[in-house]
XYZ file of N, CA and C in Angstrom:
378
model
N 42.124 12.683 -79.688
C 41.798 12.679 -78.401
C 40.757 11.708 -78.421
N 40.130 10.946 -79.240
C 39.283 9.801 -78.860
C 40.208 8.489 -78.937
N 41.173 8.395 -79.512
C 41.884 7.280 -79.096
C 42.893 7.256 -78.076
N 42.695 8.831 -77.244
C 43.246 8.695 -76.046
C 42.298 8.174 -74.697
N 41.148 8.344 -75.260
C 40.001 8.211 -74.202
C 40.065 6.498 -74.130
N 40.109 5.784 -75.638
C 39.671 4.231 -75.830
C 41.222 3.873 -75.279
N 42.209 4.176 -75.497
C 43.698 3.411 -74.645
C 43.302 3.611 -73.311
N 42.832 4.754 -72.582
C 43.237 4.682 -71.196
C 41.592 4.557 -70.448
N 40.664 4.248 -71.272
C 39.242 4.291 -70.776
C 39.054 3.699 -69.176
N 40.102 2.371 -69.098
C 40.147 1.603 -67.359
C 40.687 2.804 -66.846
N 41.854 3.109 -67.188
C 42.574 4.471 -66.206
C 41.738 5.468 -65.633
N 40.797 6.060 -66.800
C 40.037 7.017 -66.655
C 38.653 6.921 -65.992
N 38.334 5.623 -65.912
C 37.216 4.871 -65.055
C 37.750 4.493 -63.378
N 38.522 4.137 -63.240
C 39.068 3.946 -62.084
C 39.702 5.402 -60.890
N 39.789 6.241 -61.953
C 40.604 7.335 -61.798
C 38.946 8.428 -60.836
N 38.442 8.092 -62.447
C 36.629 8.953 -61.478
C 35.882 7.984 -60.023
N 36.134 6.745 -60.180
C 35.762 5.780 -58.855
C 36.819 6.396 -57.785
N 38.152 6.834 -57.820
C 38.526 6.819 -57.059
C 38.355 8.302 -56.575
N 38.365 9.322 -57.382
C 37.411 10.914 -57.226
C 36.324 10.743 -56.685
N 35.327 10.175 -56.630
C 33.821 10.065 -56.540
C 34.124 9.339 -54.778
N 35.013 8.037 -54.850
C 35.011 7.501 -53.261
C 36.003 8.271 -52.512
N 36.636 9.398 -52.767
C 37.481 10.548 -51.722
C 36.739 11.622 -51.671
N 35.741 11.711 -52.400
C 34.679 12.990 -52.362
C 33.418 12.197 -51.275
N 33.189 11.324 -50.993
C 32.195 10.492 -50.281
C 32.971 10.413 -48.795
N 34.155 9.735 -48.904
C 34.860 9.782 -47.623
C 34.907 11.147 -47.029
N 35.384 12.685 -47.912
C 35.583 13.267 -47.181
C 34.376 13.773 -46.370
N 33.550 13.887 -47.119
C 31.667 14.114 -46.422
C 31.428 13.369 -45.405
N 31.988 12.029 -45.563
C 31.597 11.245 -44.088
C 32.836 11.739 -42.775
N 33.353 11.467 -43.132
C 34.743 12.853 -42.205
C 34.017 14.252 -41.937
N 33.701 14.516 -42.370
C 33.061 15.830 -41.979
C 31.616 15.865 -41.310
N 31.082 14.641 -41.457
C 29.642 14.403 -40.632
C 30.002 14.226 -39.763
N 30.829 13.565 -39.244
C 31.556 12.930 -38.124
C 32.137 13.725 -37.318
N 32.731 15.052 -37.205
C 33.297 15.585 -36.578
C 31.760 16.412 -36.127
N 32.243 16.880 -34.693
C 31.173 17.521 -33.641
C 31.887 18.759 -33.528
N 30.910 19.742 -33.822
C 31.313 20.866 -33.787
C 31.047 21.489 -32.484
N 31.721 22.506 -32.600
C 32.297 23.030 -31.244
C 31.524 24.552 -31.067
N 30.675 24.846 -30.153
C 30.061 26.086 -30.321
C 30.990 26.918 -29.576
N 30.809 28.684 -30.253
C 31.305 29.175 -29.925
C 31.677 30.006 -27.970
N 32.348 29.782 -27.052
C 32.333 29.895 -25.715
C 32.543 31.607 -25.300
N 32.005 32.230 -24.600
C 32.451 33.329 -24.205
C 33.149 33.174 -22.769
N 34.613 34.108 -22.918
C 35.522 33.754 -21.867
C 35.051 34.477 -20.507
N 35.186 34.315 -19.503
C 35.165 35.486 -18.612
C 35.984 34.951 -17.275
N 36.483 35.714 -16.536
C 37.118 35.723 -14.975
C 36.032 35.275 -14.030
N 36.996 34.240 -13.222
C 35.902 33.624 -12.208
C 36.072 34.809 -11.033
N 35.195 34.890 -10.367
C 34.845 35.696 -9.254
C 34.254 34.974 -7.724
N 34.652 35.079 -7.099
C 34.088 34.221 -5.723
C 33.038 35.421 -5.347
N 31.469 34.317 -5.134
C 30.663 35.152 -4.524
C 29.641 33.867 -4.068
N 28.496 34.662 -3.360
C 26.947 33.711 -3.283
C 26.553 34.229 -4.347
N 25.701 32.763 -4.513
C 24.721 32.590 -5.439
C 23.511 32.062 -4.851
N 22.703 32.907 -5.238
C 21.374 33.059 -4.657
C 20.327 32.491 -5.690
N 19.500 31.650 -5.411
C 18.714 31.181 -6.348
C 17.381 30.621 -5.653
N 16.577 31.256 -5.864
C 14.514 31.351 -5.211
C 13.908 30.397 -6.008
N 13.441 29.337 -5.568
C 12.305 28.698 -6.096
C 11.053 28.790 -5.304
N 9.844 29.211 -6.140
C 8.579 29.060 -5.539
C 7.767 28.322 -6.452
N 7.139 27.191 -5.437
C 6.162 26.356 -6.232
C 4.984 25.961 -4.674
N 4.153 25.700 -5.933
C 3.265 25.254 -5.031
C 2.838 23.368 -5.145
N 2.500 22.908 -3.856
C 2.656 21.399 -4.236
C 2.172 20.835 -2.783
N 1.818 19.433 -2.513
C 1.833 19.066 -1.037
C 3.028 18.171 -0.465
N 2.878 17.971 1.109
C 4.146 17.847 1.139
C 3.322 16.909 2.302
N 4.060 15.514 2.491
C 3.580 14.513 3.475
C 4.888 14.239 4.114
N 4.769 13.276 5.284
C 6.070 13.138 6.255
C 6.293 11.583 5.516
N 8.104 11.818 5.661
C 8.423 10.428 5.026
C 7.958 9.124 6.110
N 8.287 9.465 7.371
C 7.676 8.201 8.036
C 6.780 9.042 9.268
N 5.887 8.453 9.408
C 4.667 8.665 10.243
C 4.656 7.468 11.687
N 4.522 8.138 12.637
C 4.512 7.599 13.929
C 3.177 7.572 14.810
N 2.789 6.588 15.055
C 1.614 6.596 15.813
C 1.959 6.855 17.268
N 1.570 7.390 18.522
C 2.119 7.498 19.729
C 0.726 7.139 20.420
N 0.852 6.659 22.011
C -0.096 6.532 22.597
C 0.368 6.352 24.007
N -0.683 6.373 25.323
C -0.219 6.476 26.256
C -0.853 5.091 27.035
N 0.459 4.582 28.120
C 0.188 3.412 28.978
C -1.189 4.096 29.405
N -1.482 4.924 30.109
C -3.060 5.509 31.413
C -3.743 6.214 30.464
N -5.093 6.407 30.624
C -6.059 7.429 29.963
C -6.256 8.447 30.769
N -6.634 9.505 30.379
C -6.559 10.523 31.036
C -6.915 12.005 30.621
N -7.309 12.933 31.074
C -7.813 14.124 30.177
C -6.722 14.998 30.174
N -6.190 15.454 28.926
C -5.245 16.109 28.725
C -5.018 17.705 29.313
N -4.386 18.134 29.977
C -4.165 19.434 30.781
C -3.435 20.337 29.805
N -2.121 19.893 29.487
C -1.509 20.712 28.621
C -0.514 20.038 27.481
N -0.496 20.300 26.677
C 0.468 20.172 25.339
C 1.428 20.423 25.659
N 3.184 20.110 25.513
C 4.183 20.532 25.901
C 4.796 20.622 24.155
N 4.460 20.194 23.526
C 5.151 20.220 21.709
C 4.186 20.962 20.936
N 5.024 21.545 19.681
C 4.193 22.151 19.087
C 4.076 21.206 18.037
N 2.926 21.473 16.487
C 2.787 20.931 15.670
C 4.020 20.669 14.754
N 4.556 19.623 14.382
C 5.588 19.383 13.412
C 6.911 20.003 14.004
N 7.192 19.574 15.394
C 8.336 19.816 16.262
C 9.009 18.581 16.217
N 10.205 18.503 16.346
C 10.812 17.081 16.474
C 11.331 16.487 17.792
N 10.543 15.161 18.088
C 10.581 15.064 19.385
C 11.376 13.595 19.482
N 12.473 13.460 20.494
C 13.000 12.202 20.818
C 12.105 11.036 21.530
N 12.459 9.646 21.715
C 12.199 8.935 22.224
C 12.224 9.522 24.024
N 11.313 8.894 24.812
C 11.149 9.428 25.972
C 11.096 11.093 26.313
N 10.578 11.750 25.402
C 10.333 13.208 25.594
C 8.854 13.218 26.124
N 8.624 14.577 27.053
C 7.282 14.283 27.684
C 6.456 15.283 26.613
N 5.343 14.881 25.917
C 4.520 15.271 25.189
C 3.254 16.433 25.568
N 2.862 15.501 26.239
C 1.626 16.115 27.605
C 1.426 15.835 28.842
N 0.664 16.944 29.559
C 0.546 16.651 31.133
C -0.911 16.236 30.962
N -1.366 15.116 31.770
C -2.401 14.471 31.871
C -3.084 15.078 33.326
N -4.209 15.033 33.277
C -5.243 15.677 34.838
C -4.933 14.549 35.911
N -4.102 14.922 36.987
C -4.264 13.858 38.112
C -4.982 13.201 39.008
N -6.358 14.314 38.838
C -7.470 13.929 39.776
C -7.663 12.644 39.883
N -8.159 12.018 38.946
C -8.574 10.960 39.049
C -7.543 9.876 39.147
N -6.459 10.260 38.407
C -5.442 8.829 39.262
C -5.244 9.143 40.686
N -4.869 10.584 41.336
C -4.872 10.570 42.854
C -5.750 10.095 43.295
N -7.146 10.369 43.314
C -8.599 9.347 43.718
C -7.998 7.515 43.234
N -7.648 7.345 42.105
C -7.580 5.916 42.234
C -6.203 5.504 43.098
N -5.022 6.209 43.256
C -4.563 5.796 44.076
C -4.762 5.822 45.246
N -5.534 6.462 46.019
C -6.117 6.790 47.551
C -6.652 5.423 47.411
N -7.480 5.457 46.457
C -8.448 3.824 46.531
C -7.825 2.797 46.995
N -6.671 2.509 46.334
C -6.028 1.378 46.284
C -5.048 1.574 47.346
N -4.889 2.670 47.741
C -3.830 2.620 48.887
C -4.856 2.184 50.183
N -6.159 2.348 50.617
C -6.848 2.318 51.351
C -7.503 0.652 51.094
N -7.270 0.483 50.066
C -7.860 -0.648 49.769
C -6.205 -2.197 50.662
N -5.402 -1.478 50.142
C -4.225 -2.255 50.337
C -3.839 -1.948 52.306
N -4.337 -0.951 52.953
C -4.407 -1.005 54.019
C -5.522 -1.194 54.968
N -6.649 -1.482 54.117
C -7.548 -2.653 54.555
C -7.191 -4.240 54.493
N -6.192 -4.788 53.554
C -5.837 -5.991 53.650
C -4.891 -6.158 54.443
N -3.979 -5.057 54.784
C -3.081 -5.457 55.977
C -3.849 -5.493 57.527
N -4.668 -4.913 57.636
C -5.129 -4.970 58.672
C -5.769 -6.105 58.581
N -6.688 -6.575 57.827
C -6.894 -7.998 57.963
C -5.921 -9.230 58.195
N -4.787 -8.943 57.795
C -3.869 -9.699 57.752
C -3.512 -10.107 58.974
N -3.048 -8.421 59.688
C -2.626 -8.932 61.356
C -3.957 -9.691 62.004
N -4.764 -8.980 61.319
C -6.134 -9.401 62.536
C -5.987 -11.070 62.183
N -6.206 -11.478 60.968
C -5.853 -12.961 60.857
C -4.905 -13.524 61.616
N -3.878 -13.298 61.860
C -2.662 -13.400 61.804
C -2.482 -13.385 63.624
N -3.339 -12.670 64.161
C -3.386 -12.475 65.660
C -4.143 -13.839 66.008
N -5.206 -13.981 65.284
C -6.236 -15.467 65.746
C -5.598 -16.396 65.663
N -4.637 -16.790 64.441
C -4.469 -17.856 64.573
C -3.264 -18.135 65.578
N -2.542 -17.176 66.732
C -1.660 -17.206 67.541
C -2.786 -17.747 68.474
């Protein structure tokens, strides 16, 4: 037996290296394989999915717009509700027209006086 080992020691070493390399390659191959999970099969059915989320937090508007009026006055009526969507040109509030009407009457009286003065001066020149 000893003579067999001495004669074939290089072959035995090569066989041992080959076996060790094969075993290492096999283990490496097993570690790279993706394990598949057990999957439960079922039948697909049509239906509604209802999912509700309840949470607390703070909300803020994405776009804020400052609005202003070209004239001042006392607001008599607000025509839109808070957080209601509005478009450009929509009437948002009604203003008290009393002071505006008084100002209009005053300006009309001044216009009438100016026209009367113009007519009088025109007659004086002729």
